[in-house]
PDB file of C-alpha atoms and ligand atoms in Angstrom:
ATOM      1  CA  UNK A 268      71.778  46.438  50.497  1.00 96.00           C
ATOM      2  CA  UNK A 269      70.900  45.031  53.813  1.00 98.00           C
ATOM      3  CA  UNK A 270      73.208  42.110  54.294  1.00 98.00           C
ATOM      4  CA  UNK A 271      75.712  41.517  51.285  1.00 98.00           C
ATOM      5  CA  UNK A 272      78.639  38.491  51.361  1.00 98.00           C
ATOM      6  CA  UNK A 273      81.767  38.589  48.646  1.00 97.00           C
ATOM      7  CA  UNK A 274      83.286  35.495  47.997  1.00 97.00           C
ATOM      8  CA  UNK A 275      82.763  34.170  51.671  1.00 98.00           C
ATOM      9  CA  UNK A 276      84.957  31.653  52.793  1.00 98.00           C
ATOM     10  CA  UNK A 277      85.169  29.749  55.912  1.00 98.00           C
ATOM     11  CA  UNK A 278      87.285  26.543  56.888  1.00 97.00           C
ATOM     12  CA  UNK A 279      87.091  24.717  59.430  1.00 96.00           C
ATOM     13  CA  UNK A 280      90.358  23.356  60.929  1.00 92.00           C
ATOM     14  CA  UNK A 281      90.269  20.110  63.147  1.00 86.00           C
ATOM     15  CA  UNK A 282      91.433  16.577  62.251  1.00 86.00           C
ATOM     16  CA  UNK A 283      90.332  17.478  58.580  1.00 90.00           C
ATOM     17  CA  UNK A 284      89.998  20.741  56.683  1.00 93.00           C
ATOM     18  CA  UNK A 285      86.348  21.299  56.066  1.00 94.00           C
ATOM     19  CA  UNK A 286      85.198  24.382  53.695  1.00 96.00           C
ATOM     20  CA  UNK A 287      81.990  24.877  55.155  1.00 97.00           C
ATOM     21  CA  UNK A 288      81.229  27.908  52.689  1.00 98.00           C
ATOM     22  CA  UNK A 289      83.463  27.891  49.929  1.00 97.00           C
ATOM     23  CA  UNK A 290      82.763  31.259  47.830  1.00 97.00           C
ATOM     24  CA  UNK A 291      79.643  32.572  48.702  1.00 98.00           C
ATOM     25  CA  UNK A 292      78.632  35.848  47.098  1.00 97.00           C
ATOM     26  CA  UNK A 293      74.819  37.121  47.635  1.00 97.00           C
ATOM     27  CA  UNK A 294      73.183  40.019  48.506  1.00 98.00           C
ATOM     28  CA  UNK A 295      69.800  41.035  50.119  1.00 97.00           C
ATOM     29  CA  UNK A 296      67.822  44.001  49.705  1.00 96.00           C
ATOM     30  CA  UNK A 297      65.706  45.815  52.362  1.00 96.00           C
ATOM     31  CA  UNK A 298      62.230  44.212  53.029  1.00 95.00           C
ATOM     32  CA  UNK A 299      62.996  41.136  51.461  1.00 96.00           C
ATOM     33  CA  UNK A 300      62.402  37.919  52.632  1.00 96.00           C
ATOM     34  CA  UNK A 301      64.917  35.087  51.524  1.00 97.00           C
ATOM     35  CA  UNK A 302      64.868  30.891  52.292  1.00 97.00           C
ATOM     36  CA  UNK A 303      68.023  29.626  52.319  1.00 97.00           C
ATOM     37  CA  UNK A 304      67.761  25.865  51.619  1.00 96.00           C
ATOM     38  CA  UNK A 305      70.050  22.685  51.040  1.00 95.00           C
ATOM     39  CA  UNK A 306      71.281  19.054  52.590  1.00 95.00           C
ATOM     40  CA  UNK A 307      72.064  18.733  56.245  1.00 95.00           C
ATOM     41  CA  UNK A 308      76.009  19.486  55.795  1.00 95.00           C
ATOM     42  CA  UNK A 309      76.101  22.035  53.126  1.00 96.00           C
ATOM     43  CA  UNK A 310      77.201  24.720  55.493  1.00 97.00           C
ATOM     44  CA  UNK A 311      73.664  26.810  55.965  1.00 96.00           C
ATOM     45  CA  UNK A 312      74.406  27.170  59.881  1.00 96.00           C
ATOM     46  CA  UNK A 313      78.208  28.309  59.143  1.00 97.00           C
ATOM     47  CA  UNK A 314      76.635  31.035  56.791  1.00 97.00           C
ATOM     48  CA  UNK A 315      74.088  32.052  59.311  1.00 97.00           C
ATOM     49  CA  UNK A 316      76.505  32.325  62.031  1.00 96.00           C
ATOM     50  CA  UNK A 317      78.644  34.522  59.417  1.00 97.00           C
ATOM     51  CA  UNK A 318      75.653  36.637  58.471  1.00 97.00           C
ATOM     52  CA  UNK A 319      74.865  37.120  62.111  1.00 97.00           C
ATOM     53  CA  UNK A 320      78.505  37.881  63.268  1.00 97.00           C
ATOM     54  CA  UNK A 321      78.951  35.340  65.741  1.00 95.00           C
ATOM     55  CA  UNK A 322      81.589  34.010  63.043  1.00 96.00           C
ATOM     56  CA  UNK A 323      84.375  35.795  60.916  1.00 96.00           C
ATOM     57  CA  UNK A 324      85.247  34.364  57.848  1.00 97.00           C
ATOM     58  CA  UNK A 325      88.337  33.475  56.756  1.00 96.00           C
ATOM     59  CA  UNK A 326      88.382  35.476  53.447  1.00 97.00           C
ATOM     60  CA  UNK A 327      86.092  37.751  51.691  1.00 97.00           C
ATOM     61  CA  UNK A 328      83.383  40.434  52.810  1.00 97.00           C
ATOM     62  CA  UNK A 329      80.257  40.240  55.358  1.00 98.00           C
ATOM     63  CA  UNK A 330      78.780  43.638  54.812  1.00 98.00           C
ATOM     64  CA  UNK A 331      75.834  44.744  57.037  1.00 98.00           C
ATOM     65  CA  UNK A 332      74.110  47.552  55.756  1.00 97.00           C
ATOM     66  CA  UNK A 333      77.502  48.683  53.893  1.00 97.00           C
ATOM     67  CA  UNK A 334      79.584  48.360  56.334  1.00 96.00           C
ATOM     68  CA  UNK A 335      82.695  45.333  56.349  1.00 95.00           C
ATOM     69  CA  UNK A 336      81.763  43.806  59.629  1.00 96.00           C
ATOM     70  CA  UNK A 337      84.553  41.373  58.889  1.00 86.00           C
ATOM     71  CA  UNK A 338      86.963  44.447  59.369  1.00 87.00           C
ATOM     72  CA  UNK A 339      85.320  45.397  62.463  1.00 95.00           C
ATOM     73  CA  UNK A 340      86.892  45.100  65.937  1.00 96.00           C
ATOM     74  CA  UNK A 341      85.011  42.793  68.368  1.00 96.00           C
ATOM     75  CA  UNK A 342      83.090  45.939  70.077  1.00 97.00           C
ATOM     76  CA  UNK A 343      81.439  47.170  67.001  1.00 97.00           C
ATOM     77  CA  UNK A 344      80.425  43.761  65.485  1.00 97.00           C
ATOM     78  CA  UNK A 345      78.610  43.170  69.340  1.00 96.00           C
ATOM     79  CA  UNK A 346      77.063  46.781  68.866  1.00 96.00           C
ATOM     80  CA  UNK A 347      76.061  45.949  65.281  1.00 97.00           C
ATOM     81  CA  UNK A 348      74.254  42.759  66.518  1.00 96.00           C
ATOM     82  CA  UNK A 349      72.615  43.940  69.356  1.00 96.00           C
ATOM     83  CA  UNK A 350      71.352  46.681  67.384  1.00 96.00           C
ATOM     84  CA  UNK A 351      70.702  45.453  63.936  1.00 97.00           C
ATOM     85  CA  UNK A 352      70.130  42.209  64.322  1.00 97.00           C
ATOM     86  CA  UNK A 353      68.004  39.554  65.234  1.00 96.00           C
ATOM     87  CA  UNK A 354      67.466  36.139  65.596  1.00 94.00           C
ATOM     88  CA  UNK A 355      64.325  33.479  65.462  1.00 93.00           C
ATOM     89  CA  UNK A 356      65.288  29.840  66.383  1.00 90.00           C
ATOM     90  CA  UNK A 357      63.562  26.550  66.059  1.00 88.00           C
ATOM     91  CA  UNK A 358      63.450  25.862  69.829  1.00 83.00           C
ATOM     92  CA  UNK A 359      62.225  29.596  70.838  1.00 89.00           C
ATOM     93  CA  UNK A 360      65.125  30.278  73.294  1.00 93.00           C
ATOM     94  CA  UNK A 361      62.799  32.452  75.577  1.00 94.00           C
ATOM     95  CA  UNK A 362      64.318  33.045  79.040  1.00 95.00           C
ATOM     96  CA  UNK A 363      61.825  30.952  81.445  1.00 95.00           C
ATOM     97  CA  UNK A 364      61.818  33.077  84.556  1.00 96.00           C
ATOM     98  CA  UNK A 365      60.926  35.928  82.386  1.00 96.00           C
ATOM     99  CA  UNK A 366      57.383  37.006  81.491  1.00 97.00           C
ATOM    100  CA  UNK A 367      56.636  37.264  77.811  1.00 97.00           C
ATOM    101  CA  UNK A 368      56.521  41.017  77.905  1.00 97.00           C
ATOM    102  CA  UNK A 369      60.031  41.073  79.730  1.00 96.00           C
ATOM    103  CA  UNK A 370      61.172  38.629  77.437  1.00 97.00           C
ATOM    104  CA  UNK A 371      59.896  40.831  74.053  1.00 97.00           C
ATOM    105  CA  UNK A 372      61.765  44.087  76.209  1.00 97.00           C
ATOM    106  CA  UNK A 373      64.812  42.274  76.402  1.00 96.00           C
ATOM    107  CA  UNK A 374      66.552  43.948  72.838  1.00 95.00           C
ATOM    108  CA  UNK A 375      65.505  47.539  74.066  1.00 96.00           C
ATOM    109  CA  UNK A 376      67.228  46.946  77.597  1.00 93.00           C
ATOM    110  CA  UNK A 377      69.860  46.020  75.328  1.00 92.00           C
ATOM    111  CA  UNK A 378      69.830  49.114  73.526  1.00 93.00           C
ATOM    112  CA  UNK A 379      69.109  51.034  76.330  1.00 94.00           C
ATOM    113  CA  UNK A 380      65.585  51.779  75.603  1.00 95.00           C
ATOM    114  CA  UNK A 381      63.465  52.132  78.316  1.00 93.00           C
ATOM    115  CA  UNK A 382      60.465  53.411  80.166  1.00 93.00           C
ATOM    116  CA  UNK A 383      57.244  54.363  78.021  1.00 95.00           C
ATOM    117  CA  UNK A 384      58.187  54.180  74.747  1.00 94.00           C
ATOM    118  CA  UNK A 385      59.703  50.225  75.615  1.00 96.00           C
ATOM    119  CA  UNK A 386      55.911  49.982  77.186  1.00 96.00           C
ATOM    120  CA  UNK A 387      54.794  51.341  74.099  1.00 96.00           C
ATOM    121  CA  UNK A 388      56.667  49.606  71.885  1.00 96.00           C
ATOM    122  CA  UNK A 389      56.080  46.159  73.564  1.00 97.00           C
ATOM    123  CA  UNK A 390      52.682  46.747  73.558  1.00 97.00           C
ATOM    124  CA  UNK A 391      51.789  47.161  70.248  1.00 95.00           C
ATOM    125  CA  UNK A 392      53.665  44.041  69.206  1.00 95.00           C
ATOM    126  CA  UNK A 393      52.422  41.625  71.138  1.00 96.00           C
ATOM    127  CA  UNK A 394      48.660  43.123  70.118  1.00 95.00           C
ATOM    128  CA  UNK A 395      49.660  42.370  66.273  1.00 93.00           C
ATOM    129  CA  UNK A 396      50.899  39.325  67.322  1.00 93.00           C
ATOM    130  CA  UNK A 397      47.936  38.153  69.106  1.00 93.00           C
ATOM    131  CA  UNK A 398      49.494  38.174  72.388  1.00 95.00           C
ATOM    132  CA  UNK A 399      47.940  41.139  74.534  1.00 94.00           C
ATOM    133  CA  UNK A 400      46.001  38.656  76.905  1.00 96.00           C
ATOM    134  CA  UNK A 401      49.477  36.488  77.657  1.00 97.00           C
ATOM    135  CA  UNK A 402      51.896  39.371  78.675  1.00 96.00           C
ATOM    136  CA  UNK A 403      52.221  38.403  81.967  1.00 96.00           C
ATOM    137  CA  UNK A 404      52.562  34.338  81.383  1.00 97.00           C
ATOM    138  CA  UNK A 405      55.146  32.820  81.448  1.00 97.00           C
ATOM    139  CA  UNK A 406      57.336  30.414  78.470  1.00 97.00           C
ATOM    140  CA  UNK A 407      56.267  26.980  80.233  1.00 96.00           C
ATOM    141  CA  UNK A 408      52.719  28.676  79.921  1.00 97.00           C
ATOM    142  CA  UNK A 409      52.253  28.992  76.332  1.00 96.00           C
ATOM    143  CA  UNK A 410      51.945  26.751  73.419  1.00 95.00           C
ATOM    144  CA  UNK A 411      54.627  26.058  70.590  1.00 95.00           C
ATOM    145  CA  UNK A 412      53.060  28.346  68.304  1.00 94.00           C
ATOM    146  CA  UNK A 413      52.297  31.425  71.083  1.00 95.00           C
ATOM    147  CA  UNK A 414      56.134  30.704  72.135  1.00 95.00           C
ATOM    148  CA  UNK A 415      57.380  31.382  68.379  1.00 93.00           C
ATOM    149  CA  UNK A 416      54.946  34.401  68.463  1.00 94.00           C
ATOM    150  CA  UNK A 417      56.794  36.038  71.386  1.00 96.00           C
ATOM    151  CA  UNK A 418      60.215  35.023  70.153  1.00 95.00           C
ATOM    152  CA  UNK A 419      59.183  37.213  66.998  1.00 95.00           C
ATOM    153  CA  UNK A 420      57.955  40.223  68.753  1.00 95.00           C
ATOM    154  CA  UNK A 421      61.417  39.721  70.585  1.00 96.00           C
ATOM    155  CA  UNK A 422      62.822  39.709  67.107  1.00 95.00           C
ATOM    156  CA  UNK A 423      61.277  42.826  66.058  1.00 95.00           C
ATOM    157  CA  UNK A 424      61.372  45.315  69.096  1.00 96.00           C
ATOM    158  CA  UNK A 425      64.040  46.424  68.472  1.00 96.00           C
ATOM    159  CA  UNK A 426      63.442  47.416  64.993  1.00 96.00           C
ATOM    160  CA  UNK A 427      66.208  45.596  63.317  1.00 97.00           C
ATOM    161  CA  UNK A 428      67.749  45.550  59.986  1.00 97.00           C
ATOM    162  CA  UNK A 429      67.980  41.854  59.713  1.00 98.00           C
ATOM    163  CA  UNK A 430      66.065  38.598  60.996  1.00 97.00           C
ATOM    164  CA  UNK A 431      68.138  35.468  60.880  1.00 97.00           C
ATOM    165  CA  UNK A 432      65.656  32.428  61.351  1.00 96.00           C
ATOM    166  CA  UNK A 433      66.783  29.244  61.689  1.00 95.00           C
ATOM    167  CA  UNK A 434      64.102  26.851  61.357  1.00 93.00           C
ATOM    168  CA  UNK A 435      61.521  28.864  62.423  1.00 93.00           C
ATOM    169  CA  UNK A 436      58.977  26.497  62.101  1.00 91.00           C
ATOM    170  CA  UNK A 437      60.814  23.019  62.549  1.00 91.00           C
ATOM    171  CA  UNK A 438      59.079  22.341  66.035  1.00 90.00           C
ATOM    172  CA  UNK A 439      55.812  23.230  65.507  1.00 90.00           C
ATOM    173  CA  UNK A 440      53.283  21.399  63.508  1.00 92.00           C
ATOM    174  CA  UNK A 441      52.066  22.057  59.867  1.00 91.00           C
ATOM    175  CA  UNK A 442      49.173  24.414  60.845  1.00 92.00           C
ATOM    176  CA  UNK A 443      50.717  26.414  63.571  1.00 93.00           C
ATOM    177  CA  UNK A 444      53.775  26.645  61.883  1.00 93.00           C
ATOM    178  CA  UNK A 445      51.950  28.061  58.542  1.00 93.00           C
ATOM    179  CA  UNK A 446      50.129  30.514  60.656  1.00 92.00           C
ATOM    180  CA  UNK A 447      53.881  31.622  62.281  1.00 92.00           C
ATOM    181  CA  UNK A 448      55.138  31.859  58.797  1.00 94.00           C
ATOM    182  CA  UNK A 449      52.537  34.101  57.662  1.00 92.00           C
ATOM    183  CA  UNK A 450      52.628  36.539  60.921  1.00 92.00           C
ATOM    184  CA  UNK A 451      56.700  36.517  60.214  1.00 93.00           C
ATOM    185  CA  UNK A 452      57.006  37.385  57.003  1.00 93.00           C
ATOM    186  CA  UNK A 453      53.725  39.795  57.136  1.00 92.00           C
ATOM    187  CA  UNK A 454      55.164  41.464  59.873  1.00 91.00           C
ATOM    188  CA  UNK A 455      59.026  41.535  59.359  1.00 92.00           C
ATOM    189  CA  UNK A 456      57.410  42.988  55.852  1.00 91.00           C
ATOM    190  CA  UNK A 457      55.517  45.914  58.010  1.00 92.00           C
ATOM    191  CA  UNK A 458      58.668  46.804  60.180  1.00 91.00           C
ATOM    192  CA  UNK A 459      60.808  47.009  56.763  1.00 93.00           C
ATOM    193  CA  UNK A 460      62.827  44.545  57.858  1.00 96.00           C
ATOM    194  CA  UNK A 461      65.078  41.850  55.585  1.00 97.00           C
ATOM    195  CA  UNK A 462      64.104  38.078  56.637  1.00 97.00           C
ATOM    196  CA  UNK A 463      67.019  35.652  55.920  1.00 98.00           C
ATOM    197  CA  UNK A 464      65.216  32.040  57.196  1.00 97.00           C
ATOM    198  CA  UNK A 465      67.102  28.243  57.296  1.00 97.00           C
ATOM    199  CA  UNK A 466      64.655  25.775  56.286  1.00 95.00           C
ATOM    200  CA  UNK A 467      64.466  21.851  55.701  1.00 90.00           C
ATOM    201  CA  UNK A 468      60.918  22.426  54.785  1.00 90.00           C
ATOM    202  CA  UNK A 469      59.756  23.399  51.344  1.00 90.00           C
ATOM    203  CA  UNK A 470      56.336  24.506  51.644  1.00 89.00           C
ATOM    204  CA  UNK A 471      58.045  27.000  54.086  1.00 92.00           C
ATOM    205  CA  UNK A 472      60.317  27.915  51.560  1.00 95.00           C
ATOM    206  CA  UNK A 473      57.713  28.601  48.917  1.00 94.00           C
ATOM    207  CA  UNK A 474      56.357  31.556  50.811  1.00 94.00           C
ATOM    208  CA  UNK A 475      60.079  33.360  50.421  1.00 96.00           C
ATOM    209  CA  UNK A 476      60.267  35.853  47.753  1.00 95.00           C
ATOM    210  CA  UNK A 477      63.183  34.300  46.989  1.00 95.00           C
ATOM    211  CA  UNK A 478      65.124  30.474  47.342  1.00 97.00           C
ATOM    212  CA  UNK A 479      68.753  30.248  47.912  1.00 97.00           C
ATOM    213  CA  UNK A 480      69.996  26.611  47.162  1.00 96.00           C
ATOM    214  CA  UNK A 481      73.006  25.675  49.082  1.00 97.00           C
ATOM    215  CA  UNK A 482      75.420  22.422  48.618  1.00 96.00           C
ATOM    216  CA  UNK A 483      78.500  21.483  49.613  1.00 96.00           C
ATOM    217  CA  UNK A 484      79.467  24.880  51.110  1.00 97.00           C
ATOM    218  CA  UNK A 485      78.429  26.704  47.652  1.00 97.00           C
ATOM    219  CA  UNK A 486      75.334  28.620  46.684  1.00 96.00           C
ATOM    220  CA  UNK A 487      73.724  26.354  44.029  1.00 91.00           C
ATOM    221  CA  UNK A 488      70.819  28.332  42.545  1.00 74.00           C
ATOM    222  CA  UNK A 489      68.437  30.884  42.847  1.00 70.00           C
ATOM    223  CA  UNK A 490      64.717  30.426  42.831  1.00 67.00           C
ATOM    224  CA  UNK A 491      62.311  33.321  42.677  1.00 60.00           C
TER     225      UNK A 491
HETATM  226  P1  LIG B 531      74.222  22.721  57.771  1.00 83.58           P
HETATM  227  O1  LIG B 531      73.782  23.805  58.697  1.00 83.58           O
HETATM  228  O2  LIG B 531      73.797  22.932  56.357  1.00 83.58           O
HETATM  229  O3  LIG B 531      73.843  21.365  58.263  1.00 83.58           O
HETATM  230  P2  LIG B 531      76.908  23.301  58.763  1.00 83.58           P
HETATM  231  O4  LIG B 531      77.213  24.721  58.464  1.00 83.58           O
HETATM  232  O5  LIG B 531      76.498  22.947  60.156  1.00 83.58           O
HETATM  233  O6  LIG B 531      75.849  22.755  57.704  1.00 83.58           O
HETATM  234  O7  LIG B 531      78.194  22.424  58.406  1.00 83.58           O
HETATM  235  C1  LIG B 531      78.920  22.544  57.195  1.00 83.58           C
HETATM  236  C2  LIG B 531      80.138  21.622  57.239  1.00 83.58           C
HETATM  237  O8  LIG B 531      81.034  22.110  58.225  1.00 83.58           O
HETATM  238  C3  LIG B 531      79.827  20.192  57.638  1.00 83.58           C
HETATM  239  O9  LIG B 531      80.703  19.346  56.905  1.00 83.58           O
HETATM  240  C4  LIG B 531      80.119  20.154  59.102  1.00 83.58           C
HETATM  241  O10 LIG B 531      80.505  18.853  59.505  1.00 83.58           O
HETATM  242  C5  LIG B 531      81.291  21.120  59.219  1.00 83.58           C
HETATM  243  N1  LIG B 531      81.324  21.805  60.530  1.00 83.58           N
HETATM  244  C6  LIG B 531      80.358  22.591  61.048  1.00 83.58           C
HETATM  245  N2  LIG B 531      80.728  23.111  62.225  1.00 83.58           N
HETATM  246  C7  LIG B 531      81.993  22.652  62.462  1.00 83.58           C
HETATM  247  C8  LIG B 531      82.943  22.840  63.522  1.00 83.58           C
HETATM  248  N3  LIG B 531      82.670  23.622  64.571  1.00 83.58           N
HETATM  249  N4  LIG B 531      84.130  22.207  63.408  1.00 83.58           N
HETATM  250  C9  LIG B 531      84.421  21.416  62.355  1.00 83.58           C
HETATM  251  N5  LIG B 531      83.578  21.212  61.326  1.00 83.58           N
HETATM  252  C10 LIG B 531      82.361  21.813  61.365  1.00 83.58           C
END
C-alpha cells in the first residue's frame, strides 16, 4: 500500500475540543487515483495535512509506503515528504520570480538532483504537459489552466509516491479544469503514482476510480 491510515484521530484543542478526524481507517494502493469528498467542516484538510505529514495525529497509524510516519522523528518525516510526496493546490503556489522550468526543477534541487538528467527530466514533462514553448515564462505569464499544468509537472518530477491535491480544479473554469483533470490523472497514472484529490466538485469526483465520503470527521462511504 501506498498511503494507509489506522484508526486516525486528530483533536483539535482551543476554546472547544474539535475531532476533526475521528477514526479514520483507509488505505490506497499504487496507481490509484482516489476523491475524497464531503461538507465544508468534515475534516478533509486535517486528513490531507495528516496524509501529507505536515500534521501528526493524535492516535493511530499514518503509514507511507509501510512505514509509521507517525513514529518518525521530525528529520525523516521532512525527508519522506520531500521525497515521496507531492502536492497540487487550488491556487497553483508557483514561486513568481521563478521561470516555469525552474519552478518544475524545484523537487529535484530538493533531492539533490541536478545537471542533465534534471534537464532531462524537466524536459520531457513539460512536453507531455503541453508546456515546451512556455519554459522560460514566467507564473504572471500564463493562464489558470497552463499555471495548474506546471504545478503538476512540479508535482511529478520528482517521481513521487503520492499526489495530495487539494482542489485541483476549484479556480479554473469547467473546461480548463476538465482538461487539467484528465492530464492529472492520465499522467500521475503513467508515472505510477497514487492520486489522493480534495474536491467540492462532483463531476471532478466522478473521474476518481474511487469516492471517499467524509462527514463530521468520519469516513462515510465508499463509492467505486
Ligand atoms: P474541511 O477541510 O472538510 O473543510 P477541516 O479539516 O478544515 O475541514 O476542519 C475540520 C474541523 O476542524 C472543523 O470543525 C474546523 O473548524 C476544525 N479545525 C480545523 N482546523 C482547526 C484549527 N487549526 N484549530 C481548531 N479547529 C480547527
Amino acid at each position: 500500500m501506498v498511503l494507509e491510515l489506522c484508526d486516525v484521530v486528530r483533536t483539535y484543542r482551543s476554546h472547544e475540543s474539535v475531532r476533526a478526524v475521528d477514526g479514520v481507517s483507509f488505505a490506497l494502493s499504487r496507481g490509484e487515483w482516489v476523491a475524497l469528498v464531503g461538507p465544508s467542516g468534515c475534516g478533509k484538510s486535517t486528513l490531507l495535512q495528516l496524509a501529507g505529514l505536515l500534521d501528526r495525529p493524535d492516535s493511530g497509524k499514518v503509514l507511507l509506503e509501510g512505514l509509521d510516519t507517525a513514529a518518525a522523528d521530525e528529520a525523516t518525516r521532512t525527508r519522506l515528504r520531500r521525497s515521496r510526496l507531492a502536492t497540487v493546490f487550488q491556487f497553483f503556489h508557483l514561486l513568481q520570480t521563478l521561470s516555469v522550468r525552474e519552478n518544475v526543477a524545484l523537487p529535484l534541487h530538493l533531492n539533490g538532483i541536478s545537471g542533465r538528467e534534471a534537464r532531462e527530466r524537466v524536459d520531457r514533462l513539460l512536453a507531455r504537459l503541453g508546456l515546451e514553448q512556455r519554459g522560460e515564462h514566467h507564473p504572471h505569464q500564463l493562464s489558470g489552466g497552463q499555471m495548474q499544468r506546471v504545478a503538476i509537472a512540479r508535482a511529478l518530477v520528482h517521481r513521487p509516491a503520492l499526489i495530495l491535491a487539494d482542489e485541483p480544479t476549484g479556480n479554473l473554469d469547467s473546461h480548463t479544469g476538465d482538461e487539467v483533470l484528465d492530464l492529472l490523472g492520465r499522467i500521475t497514472r503513467e508515472e505510477g503514482a497514487t492520486l489522493l484529490m480534495v474536491t467540492h466538485d462532483p463531476e471532478a469526483a466522478r473521474r476518481a476510480d474511487r469516492i471517499l465520503v467524509m462527514r463530521d470527521g468520519r469516513l462515510a462511504g465508499t463509492t467505486a
